[in-house]
mmCIF file of C-alpha atoms in Angstrom:
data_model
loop_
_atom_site.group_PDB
_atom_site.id
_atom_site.type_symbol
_atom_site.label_atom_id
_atom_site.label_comp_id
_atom_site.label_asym_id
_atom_site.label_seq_id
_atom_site.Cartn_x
_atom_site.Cartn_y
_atom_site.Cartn_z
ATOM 1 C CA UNK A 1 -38.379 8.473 6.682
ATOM 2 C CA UNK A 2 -36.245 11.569 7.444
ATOM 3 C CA UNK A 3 -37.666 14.845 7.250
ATOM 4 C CA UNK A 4 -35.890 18.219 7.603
ATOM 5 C CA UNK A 5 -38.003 21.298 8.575
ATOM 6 C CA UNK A 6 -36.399 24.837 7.911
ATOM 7 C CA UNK A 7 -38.364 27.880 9.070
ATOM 8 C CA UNK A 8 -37.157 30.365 11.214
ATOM 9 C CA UNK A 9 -40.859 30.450 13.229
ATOM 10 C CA UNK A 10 -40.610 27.903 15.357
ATOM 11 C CA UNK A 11 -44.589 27.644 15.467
ATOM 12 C CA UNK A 12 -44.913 27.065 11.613
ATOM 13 C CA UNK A 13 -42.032 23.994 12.403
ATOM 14 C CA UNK A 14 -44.064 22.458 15.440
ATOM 15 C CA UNK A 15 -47.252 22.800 13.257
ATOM 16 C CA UNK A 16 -45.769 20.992 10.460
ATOM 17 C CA UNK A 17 -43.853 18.318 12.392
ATOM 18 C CA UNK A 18 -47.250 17.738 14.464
ATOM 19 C CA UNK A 19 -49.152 17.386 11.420
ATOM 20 C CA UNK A 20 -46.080 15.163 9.538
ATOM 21 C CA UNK A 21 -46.137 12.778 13.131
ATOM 22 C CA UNK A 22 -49.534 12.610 13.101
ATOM 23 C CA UNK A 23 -49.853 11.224 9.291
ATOM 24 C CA UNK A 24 -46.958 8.498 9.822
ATOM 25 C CA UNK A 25 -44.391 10.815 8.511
ATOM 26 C CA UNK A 26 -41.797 10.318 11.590
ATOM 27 C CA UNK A 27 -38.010 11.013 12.076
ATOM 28 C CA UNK A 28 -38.616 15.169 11.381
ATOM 29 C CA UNK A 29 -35.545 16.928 12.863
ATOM 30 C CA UNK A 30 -36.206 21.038 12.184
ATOM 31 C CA UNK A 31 -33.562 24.413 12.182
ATOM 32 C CA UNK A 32 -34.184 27.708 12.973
ATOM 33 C CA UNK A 33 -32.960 29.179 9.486
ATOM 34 C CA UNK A 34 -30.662 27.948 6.965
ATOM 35 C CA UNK A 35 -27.534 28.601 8.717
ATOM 36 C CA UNK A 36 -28.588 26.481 11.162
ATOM 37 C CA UNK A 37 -29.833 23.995 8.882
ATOM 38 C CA UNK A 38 -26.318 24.004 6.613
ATOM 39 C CA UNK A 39 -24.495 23.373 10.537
ATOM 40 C CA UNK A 40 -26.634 20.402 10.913
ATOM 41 C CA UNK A 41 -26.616 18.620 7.442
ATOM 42 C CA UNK A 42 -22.862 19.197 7.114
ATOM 43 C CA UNK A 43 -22.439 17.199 10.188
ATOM 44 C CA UNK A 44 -24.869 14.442 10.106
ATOM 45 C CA UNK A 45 -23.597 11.560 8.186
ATOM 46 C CA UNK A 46 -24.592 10.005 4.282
ATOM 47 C CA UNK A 47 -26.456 7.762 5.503
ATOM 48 C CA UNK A 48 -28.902 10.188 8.093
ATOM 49 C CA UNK A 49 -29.334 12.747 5.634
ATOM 50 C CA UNK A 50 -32.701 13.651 5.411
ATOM 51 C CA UNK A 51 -35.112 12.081 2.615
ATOM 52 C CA UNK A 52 -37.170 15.385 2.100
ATOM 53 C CA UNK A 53 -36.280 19.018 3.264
ATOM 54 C CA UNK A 54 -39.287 21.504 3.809
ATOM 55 C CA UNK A 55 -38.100 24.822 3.714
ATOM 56 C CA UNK A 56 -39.249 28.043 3.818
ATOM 57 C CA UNK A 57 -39.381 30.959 1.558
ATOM 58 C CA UNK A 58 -38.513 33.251 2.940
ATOM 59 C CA UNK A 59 -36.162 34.014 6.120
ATOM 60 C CA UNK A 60 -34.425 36.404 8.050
ATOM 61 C CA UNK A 61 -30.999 35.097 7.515
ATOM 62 C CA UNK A 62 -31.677 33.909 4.024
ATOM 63 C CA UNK A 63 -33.807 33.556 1.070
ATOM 64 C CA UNK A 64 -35.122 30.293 0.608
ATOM 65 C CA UNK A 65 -34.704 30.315 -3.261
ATOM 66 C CA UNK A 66 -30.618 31.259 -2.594
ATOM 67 C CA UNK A 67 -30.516 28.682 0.299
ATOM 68 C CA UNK A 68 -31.969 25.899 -2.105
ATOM 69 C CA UNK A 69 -29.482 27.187 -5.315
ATOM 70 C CA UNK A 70 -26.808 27.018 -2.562
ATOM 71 C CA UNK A 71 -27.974 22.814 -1.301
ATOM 72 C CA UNK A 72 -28.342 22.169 -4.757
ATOM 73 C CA UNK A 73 -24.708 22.872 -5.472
ATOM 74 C CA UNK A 74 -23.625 20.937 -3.121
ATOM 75 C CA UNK A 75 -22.927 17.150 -4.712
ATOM 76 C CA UNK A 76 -23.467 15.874 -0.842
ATOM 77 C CA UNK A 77 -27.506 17.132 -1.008
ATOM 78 C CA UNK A 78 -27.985 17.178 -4.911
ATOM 79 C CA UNK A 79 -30.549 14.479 -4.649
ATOM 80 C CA UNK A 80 -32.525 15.799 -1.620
ATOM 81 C CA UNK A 81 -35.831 16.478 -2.964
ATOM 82 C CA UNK A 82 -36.422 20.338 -1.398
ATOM 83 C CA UNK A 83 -40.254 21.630 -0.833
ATOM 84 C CA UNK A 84 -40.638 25.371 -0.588
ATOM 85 C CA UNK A 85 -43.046 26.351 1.935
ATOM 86 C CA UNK A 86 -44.405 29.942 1.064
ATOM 87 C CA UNK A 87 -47.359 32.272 1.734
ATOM 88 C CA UNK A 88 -46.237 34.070 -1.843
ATOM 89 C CA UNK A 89 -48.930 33.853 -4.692
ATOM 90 C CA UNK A 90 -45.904 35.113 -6.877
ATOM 91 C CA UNK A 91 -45.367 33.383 -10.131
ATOM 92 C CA UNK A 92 -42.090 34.849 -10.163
ATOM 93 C CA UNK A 93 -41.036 33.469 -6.646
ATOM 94 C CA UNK A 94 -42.062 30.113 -7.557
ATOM 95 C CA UNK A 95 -40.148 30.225 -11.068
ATOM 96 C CA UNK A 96 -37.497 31.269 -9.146
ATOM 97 C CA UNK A 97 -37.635 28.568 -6.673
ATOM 98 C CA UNK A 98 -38.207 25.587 -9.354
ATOM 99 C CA UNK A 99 -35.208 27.198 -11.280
ATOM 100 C CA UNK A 100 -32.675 26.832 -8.183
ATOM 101 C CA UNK A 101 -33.392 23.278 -7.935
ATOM 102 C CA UNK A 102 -37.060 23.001 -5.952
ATOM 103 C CA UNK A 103 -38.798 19.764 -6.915
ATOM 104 C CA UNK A 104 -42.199 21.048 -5.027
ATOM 105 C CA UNK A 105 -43.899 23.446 -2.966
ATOM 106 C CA UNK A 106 -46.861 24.232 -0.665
ATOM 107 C CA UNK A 107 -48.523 27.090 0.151
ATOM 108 C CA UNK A 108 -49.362 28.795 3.630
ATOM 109 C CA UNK A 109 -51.816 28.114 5.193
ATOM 110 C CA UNK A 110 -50.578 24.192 5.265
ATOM 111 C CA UNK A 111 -53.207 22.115 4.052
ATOM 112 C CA UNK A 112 -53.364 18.906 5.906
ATOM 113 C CA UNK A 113 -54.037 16.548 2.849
ATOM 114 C CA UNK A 114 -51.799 18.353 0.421
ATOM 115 C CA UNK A 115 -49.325 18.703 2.963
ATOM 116 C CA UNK A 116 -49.210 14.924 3.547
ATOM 117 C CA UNK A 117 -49.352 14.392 -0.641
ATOM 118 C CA UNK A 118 -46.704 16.459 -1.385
ATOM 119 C CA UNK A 119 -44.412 14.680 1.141
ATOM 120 C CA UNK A 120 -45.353 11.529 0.196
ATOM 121 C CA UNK A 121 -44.566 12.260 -3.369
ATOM 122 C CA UNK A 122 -41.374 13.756 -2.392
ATOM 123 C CA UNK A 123 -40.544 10.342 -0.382
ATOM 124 C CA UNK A 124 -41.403 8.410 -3.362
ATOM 125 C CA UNK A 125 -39.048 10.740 -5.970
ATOM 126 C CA UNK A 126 -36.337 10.316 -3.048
ATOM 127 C CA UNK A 127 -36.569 6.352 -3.472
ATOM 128 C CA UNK A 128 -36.353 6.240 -7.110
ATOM 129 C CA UNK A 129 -33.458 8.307 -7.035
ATOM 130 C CA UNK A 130 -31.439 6.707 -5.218
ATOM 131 C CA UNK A 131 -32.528 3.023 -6.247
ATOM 132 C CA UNK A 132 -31.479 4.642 -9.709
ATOM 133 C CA UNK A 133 -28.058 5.227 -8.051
ATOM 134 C CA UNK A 134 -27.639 1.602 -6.494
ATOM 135 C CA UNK A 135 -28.598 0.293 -10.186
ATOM 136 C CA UNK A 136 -25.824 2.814 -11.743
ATOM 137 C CA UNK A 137 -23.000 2.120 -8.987
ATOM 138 C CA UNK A 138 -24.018 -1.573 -10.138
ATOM 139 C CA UNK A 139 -24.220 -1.083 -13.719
ATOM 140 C CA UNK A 140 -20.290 0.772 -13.328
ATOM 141 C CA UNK A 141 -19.107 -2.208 -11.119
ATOM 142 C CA UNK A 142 -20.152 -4.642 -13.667
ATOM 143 C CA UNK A 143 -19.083 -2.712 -16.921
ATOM 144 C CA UNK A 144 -15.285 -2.627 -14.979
ATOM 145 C CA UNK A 145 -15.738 -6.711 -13.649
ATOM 146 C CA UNK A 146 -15.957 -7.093 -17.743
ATOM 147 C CA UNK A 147 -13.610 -4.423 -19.114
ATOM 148 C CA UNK A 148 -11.256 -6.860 -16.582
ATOM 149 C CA UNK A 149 -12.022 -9.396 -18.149
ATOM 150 C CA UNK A 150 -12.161 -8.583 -21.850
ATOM 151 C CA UNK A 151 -8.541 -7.698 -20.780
ATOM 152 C CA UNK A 152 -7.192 -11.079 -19.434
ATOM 153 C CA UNK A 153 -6.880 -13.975 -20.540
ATOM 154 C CA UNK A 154 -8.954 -16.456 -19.375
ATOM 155 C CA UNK A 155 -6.857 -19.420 -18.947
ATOM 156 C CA UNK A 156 -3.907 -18.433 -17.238
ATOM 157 C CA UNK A 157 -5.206 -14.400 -15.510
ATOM 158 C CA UNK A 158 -2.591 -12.491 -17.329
ATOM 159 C CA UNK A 159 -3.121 -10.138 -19.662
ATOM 160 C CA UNK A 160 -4.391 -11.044 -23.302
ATOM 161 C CA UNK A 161 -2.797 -9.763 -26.393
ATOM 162 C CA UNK A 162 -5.620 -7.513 -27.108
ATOM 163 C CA UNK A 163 -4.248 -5.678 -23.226
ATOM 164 C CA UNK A 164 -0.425 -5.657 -24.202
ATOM 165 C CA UNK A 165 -1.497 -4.378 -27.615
ATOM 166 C CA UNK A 166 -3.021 -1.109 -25.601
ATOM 167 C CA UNK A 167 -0.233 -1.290 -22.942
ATOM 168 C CA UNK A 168 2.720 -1.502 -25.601
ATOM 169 C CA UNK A 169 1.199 1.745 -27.133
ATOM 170 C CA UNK A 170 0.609 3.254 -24.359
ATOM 171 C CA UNK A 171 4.619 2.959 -22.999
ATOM 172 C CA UNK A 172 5.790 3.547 -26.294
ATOM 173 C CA UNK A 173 4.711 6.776 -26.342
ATOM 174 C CA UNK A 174 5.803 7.660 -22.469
ATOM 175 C CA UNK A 175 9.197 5.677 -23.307
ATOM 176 C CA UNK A 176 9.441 8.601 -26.741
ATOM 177 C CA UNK A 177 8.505 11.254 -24.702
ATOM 178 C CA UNK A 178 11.110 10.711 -21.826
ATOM 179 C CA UNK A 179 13.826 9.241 -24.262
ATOM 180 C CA UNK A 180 13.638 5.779 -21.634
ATOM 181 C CA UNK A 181 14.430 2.571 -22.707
ATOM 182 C CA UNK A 182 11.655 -0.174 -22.989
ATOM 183 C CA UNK A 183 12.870 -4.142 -23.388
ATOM 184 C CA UNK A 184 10.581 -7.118 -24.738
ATOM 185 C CA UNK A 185 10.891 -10.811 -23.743
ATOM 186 C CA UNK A 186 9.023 -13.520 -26.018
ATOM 187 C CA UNK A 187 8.899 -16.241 -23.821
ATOM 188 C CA UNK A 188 8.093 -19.779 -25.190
ATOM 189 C CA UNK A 189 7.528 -23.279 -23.110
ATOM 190 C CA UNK A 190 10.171 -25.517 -24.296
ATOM 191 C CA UNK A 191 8.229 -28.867 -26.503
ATOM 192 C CA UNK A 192 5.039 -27.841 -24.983
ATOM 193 C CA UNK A 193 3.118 -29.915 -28.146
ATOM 194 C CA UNK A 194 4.485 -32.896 -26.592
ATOM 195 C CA UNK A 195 3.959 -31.750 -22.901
ATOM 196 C CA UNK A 196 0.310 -31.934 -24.053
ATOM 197 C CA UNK A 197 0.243 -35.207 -26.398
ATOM 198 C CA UNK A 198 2.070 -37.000 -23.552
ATOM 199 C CA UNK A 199 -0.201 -35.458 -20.331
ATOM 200 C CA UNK A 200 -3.107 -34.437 -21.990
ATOM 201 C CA UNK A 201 -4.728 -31.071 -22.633
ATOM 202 C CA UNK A 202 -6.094 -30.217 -18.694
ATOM 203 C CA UNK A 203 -2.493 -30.598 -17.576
ATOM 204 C CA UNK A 204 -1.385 -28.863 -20.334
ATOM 205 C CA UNK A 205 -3.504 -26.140 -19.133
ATOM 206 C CA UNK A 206 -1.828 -26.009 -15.792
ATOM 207 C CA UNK A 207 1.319 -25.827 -17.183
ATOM 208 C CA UNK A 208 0.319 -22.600 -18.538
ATOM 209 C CA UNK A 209 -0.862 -21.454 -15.507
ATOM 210 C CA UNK A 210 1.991 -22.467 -13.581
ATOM 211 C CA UNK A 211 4.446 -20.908 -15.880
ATOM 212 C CA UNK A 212 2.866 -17.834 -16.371
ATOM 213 C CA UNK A 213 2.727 -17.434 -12.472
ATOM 214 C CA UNK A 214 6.513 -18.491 -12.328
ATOM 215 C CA UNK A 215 7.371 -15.548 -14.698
ATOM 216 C CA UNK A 216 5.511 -12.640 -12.419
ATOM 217 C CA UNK A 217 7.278 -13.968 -9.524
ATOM 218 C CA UNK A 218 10.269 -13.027 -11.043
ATOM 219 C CA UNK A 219 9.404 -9.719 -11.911
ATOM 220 C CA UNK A 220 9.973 -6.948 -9.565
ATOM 221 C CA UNK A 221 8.598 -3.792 -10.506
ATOM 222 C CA UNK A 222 4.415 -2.783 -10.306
ATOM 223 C CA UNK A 223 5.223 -1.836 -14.715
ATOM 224 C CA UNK A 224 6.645 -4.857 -15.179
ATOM 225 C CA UNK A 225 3.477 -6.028 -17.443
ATOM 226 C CA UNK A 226 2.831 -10.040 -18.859
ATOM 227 C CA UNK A 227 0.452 -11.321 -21.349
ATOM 228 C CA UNK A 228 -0.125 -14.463 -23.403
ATOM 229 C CA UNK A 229 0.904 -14.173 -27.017
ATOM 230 C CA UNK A 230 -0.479 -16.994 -28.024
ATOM 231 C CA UNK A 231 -0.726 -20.462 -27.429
ATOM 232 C CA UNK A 232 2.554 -21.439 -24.809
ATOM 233 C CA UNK A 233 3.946 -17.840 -25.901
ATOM 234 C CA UNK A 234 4.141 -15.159 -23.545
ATOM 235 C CA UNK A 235 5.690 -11.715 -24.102
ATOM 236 C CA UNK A 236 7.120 -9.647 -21.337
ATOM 237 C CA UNK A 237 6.838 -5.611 -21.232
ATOM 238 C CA UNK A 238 9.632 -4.013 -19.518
ATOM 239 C CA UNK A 239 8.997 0.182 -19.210
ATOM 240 C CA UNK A 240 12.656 2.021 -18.363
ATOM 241 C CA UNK A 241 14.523 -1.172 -18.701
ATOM 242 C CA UNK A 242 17.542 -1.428 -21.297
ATOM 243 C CA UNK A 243 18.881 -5.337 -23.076
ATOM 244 C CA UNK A 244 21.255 -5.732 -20.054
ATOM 245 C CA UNK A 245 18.318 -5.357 -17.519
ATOM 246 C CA UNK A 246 15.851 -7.757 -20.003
ATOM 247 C CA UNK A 247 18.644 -10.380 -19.845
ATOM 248 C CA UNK A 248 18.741 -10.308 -16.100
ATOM 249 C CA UNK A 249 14.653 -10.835 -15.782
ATOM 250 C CA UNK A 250 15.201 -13.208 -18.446
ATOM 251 C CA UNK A 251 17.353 -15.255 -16.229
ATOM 252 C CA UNK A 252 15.515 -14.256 -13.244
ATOM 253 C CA UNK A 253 12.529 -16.295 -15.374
ATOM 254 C CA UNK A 254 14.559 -19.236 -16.049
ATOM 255 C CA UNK A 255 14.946 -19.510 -12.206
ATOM 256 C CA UNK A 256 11.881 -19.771 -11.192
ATOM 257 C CA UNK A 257 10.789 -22.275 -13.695
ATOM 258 C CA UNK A 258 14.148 -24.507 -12.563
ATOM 259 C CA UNK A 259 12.807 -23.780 -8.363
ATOM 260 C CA UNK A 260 9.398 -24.983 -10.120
ATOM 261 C CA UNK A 261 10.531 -28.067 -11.517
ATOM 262 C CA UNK A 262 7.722 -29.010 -13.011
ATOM 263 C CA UNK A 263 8.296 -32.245 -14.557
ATOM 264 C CA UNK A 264 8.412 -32.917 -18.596
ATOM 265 C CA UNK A 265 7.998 -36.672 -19.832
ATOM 266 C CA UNK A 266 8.710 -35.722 -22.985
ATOM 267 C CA UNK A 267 11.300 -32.855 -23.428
ATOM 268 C CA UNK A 268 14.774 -33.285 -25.407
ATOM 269 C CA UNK A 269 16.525 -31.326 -23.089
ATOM 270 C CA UNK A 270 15.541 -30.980 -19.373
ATOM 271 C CA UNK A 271 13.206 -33.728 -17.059
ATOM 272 C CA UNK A 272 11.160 -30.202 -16.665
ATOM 273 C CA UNK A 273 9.773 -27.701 -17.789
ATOM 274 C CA UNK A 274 11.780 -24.981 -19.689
ATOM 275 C CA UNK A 275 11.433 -21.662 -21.519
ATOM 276 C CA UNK A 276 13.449 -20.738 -24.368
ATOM 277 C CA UNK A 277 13.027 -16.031 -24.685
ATOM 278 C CA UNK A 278 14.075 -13.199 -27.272
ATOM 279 C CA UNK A 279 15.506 -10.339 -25.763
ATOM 280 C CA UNK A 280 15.165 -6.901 -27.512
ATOM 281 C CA UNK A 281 15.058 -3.273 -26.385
ATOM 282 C CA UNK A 282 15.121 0.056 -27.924
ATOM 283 C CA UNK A 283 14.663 3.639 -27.273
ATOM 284 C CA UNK A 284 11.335 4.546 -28.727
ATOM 285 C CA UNK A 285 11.382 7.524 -30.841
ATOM 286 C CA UNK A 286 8.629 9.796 -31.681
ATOM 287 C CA UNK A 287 6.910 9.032 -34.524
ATOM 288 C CA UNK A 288 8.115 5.263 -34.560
ATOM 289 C CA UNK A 289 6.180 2.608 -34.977
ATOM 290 C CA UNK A 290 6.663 -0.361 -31.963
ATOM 291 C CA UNK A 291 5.966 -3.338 -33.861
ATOM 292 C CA UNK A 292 9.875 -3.914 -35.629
ATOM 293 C CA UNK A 293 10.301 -4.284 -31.663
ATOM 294 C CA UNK A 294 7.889 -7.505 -31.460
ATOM 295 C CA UNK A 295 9.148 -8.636 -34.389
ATOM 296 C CA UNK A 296 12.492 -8.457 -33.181
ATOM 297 C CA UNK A 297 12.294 -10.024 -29.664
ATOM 298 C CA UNK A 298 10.238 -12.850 -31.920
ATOM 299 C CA UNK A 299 13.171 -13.104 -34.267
ATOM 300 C CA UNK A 300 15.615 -13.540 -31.325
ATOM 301 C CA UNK A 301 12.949 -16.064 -29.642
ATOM 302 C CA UNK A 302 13.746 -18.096 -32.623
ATOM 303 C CA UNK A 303 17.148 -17.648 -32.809
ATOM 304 C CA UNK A 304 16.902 -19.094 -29.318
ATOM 305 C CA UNK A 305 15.063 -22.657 -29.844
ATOM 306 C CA UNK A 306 17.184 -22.935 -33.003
ATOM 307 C CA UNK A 307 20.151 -22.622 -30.814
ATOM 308 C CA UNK A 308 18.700 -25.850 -28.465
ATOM 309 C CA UNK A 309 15.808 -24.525 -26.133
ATOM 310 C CA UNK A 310 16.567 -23.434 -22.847
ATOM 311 C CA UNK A 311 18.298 -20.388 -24.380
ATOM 312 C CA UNK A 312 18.208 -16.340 -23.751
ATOM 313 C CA UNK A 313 19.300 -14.724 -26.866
ATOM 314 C CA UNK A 314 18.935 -10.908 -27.941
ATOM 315 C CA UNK A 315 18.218 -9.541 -30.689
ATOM 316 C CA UNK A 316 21.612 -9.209 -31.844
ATOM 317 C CA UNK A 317 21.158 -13.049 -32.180
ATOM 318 C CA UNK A 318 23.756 -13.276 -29.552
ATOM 319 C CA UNK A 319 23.044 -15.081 -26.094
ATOM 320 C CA UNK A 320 22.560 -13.326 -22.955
ATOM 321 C CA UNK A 321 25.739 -13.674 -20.568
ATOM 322 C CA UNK A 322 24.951 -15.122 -17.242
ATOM 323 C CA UNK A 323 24.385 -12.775 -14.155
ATOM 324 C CA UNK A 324 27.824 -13.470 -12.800
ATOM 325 C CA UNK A 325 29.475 -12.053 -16.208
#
């Protein structure tokens, strides 16, 4: 245990830190005043703050009651429990003290026993507190581990639709605001029923995973933002970027997935695995509503299987020219 003894008579400190020792209460560092005190607690690190500060009422260079308003104040020694030490029968000194944050106090002359009890109780206040703040800091990293994961999917680790639904609003707006353009890709795995009838439904599962993971390695901006749509769709959320940058990630995606060549034994058009995506962009405006945009890089995702698989189209239902155009 860590005590802190403020008094500016250095006799009332050596009678309370022999008294403290004797009892078990070790570890009692003391300061001649609160100045002193405030020099040596702003320099002594979290973890060797004092667990219990005894401090006196009153002092040359300042009043105890300010000196406690004044720790109190301070986020860094909010949760020190502080016990005035004072030789006032006041009632107003001691309102005054409980009101500027005092959890305790003892009156001169120190009583050996009540000394000891009022320290004790201190110690044991200290220890709830901050076993309350390891169960808190605990309770906040577990209610962010599941706001994670109420936002992901949990097959593939992209965002869920539920996320993009949040994240499309969110943009929107920003986009309306700034006048920027904001592009959509609907992304779908080329015969992926058959990929699963002919493989089965745990490598079907990987295929998701390994396409999804192809797509974000094509992307190359922190806002560029993927989530599952739904079953082998994805959908692709592109802040600041107009059709002719979507039709470049677009292809960018296509790239990957050819460098991945996973194999297909059952696709019409490829020995792997392909993507067929709708392009569409806009420039939100205020007021609008966002979802003629999904429906529109949806319409142009079936505009593009229509067309054979393996296709970019926009959604101008025309198809994306290749990089080199």
């Amino acid at each position: 245990m860590r005590l802190l003894i403020i008094d500016d008579s250095e006799t009332s400190r050596l009678l309370l830190k022999t008294v403290l020792h004797a009892e078990g209460f070790g570890g009692a560092e003391d300061a001649e005043g609160f100045a002193a005190a405030l020099a040596l607690l702003d320099r002594t690190p979290e973890q060797e703050l004092p667990d219990v500060i005894l401090m006196d009422l009153e002092m040359p260079d300042a009043n105890g009651i300010d000196a406690t308003r004044q720790l109190k104040s301070k986020p860094r020694y909010t949760d020190i429990p502080v016990i005035m030490v004072t030789a006032s029968d006041r009632l107003e000194d001691l309102e005054g003290a409980f009101a500027a944050g005092a959890n305790d106090y003892i009156t001169k002359p120190v009583h050996r026993v009540e000394l000891c009890a009022r320290v004790g109780s201190a110690q044991r206040l200290k220890q709830e507190m901050d076993q309350r703040k390891i169960r808190e800091l605990e309770l906040e990293r577990m209610t962010r581990e599941l706001e994670a994961l109420s936002s992901l999917d949990g097959l593939t680790g992209v965002a869920n639709r539920r996320h993009f639904d949040s994240t499309l609003a969110q943009e929107w707006q920003r986009c309306a605001r700034d006048q920027a353009p904001l592009s959509l890709l609907m992304i779908d795995i080329d015969f992926f029923k058959r990929y699963n009838d002919a493989l089965g439904h745990l490598e079907g599962d990987k295929c998701l995973k390994a396409v999804a993971h192809a797509i974000q390695n094509a992307f190359r901006r922190p806002a560029d933002f993927l989530a599952r749509f739904g079953g082998e769709e994805f959908i692709a959320l592109l802040p600041d970027t107009d059709m002719e940058g979507g039709c470049r990630l677009a292809r960018a995606i296509q790239n990957q997935l050819a460098t991945l060549a996973m194999p297909h034994p059952d696709s019409s058009i490829s020995d792997h695995v392909t993507v067929s995506i709708g392009v569409a962009a806009t420039v939100p405006l205020p007021g609008a509503e966002s979802s003629p945009l999904v429906a529109a890089s949806d319409k142009a995702l079936y505009k593009a299987k229509k067309a054979g698989r393996d296709q970019i189209i926009n959604a101008e239902g025309q198809p994306c020219p290749p990089e080199s155009s």
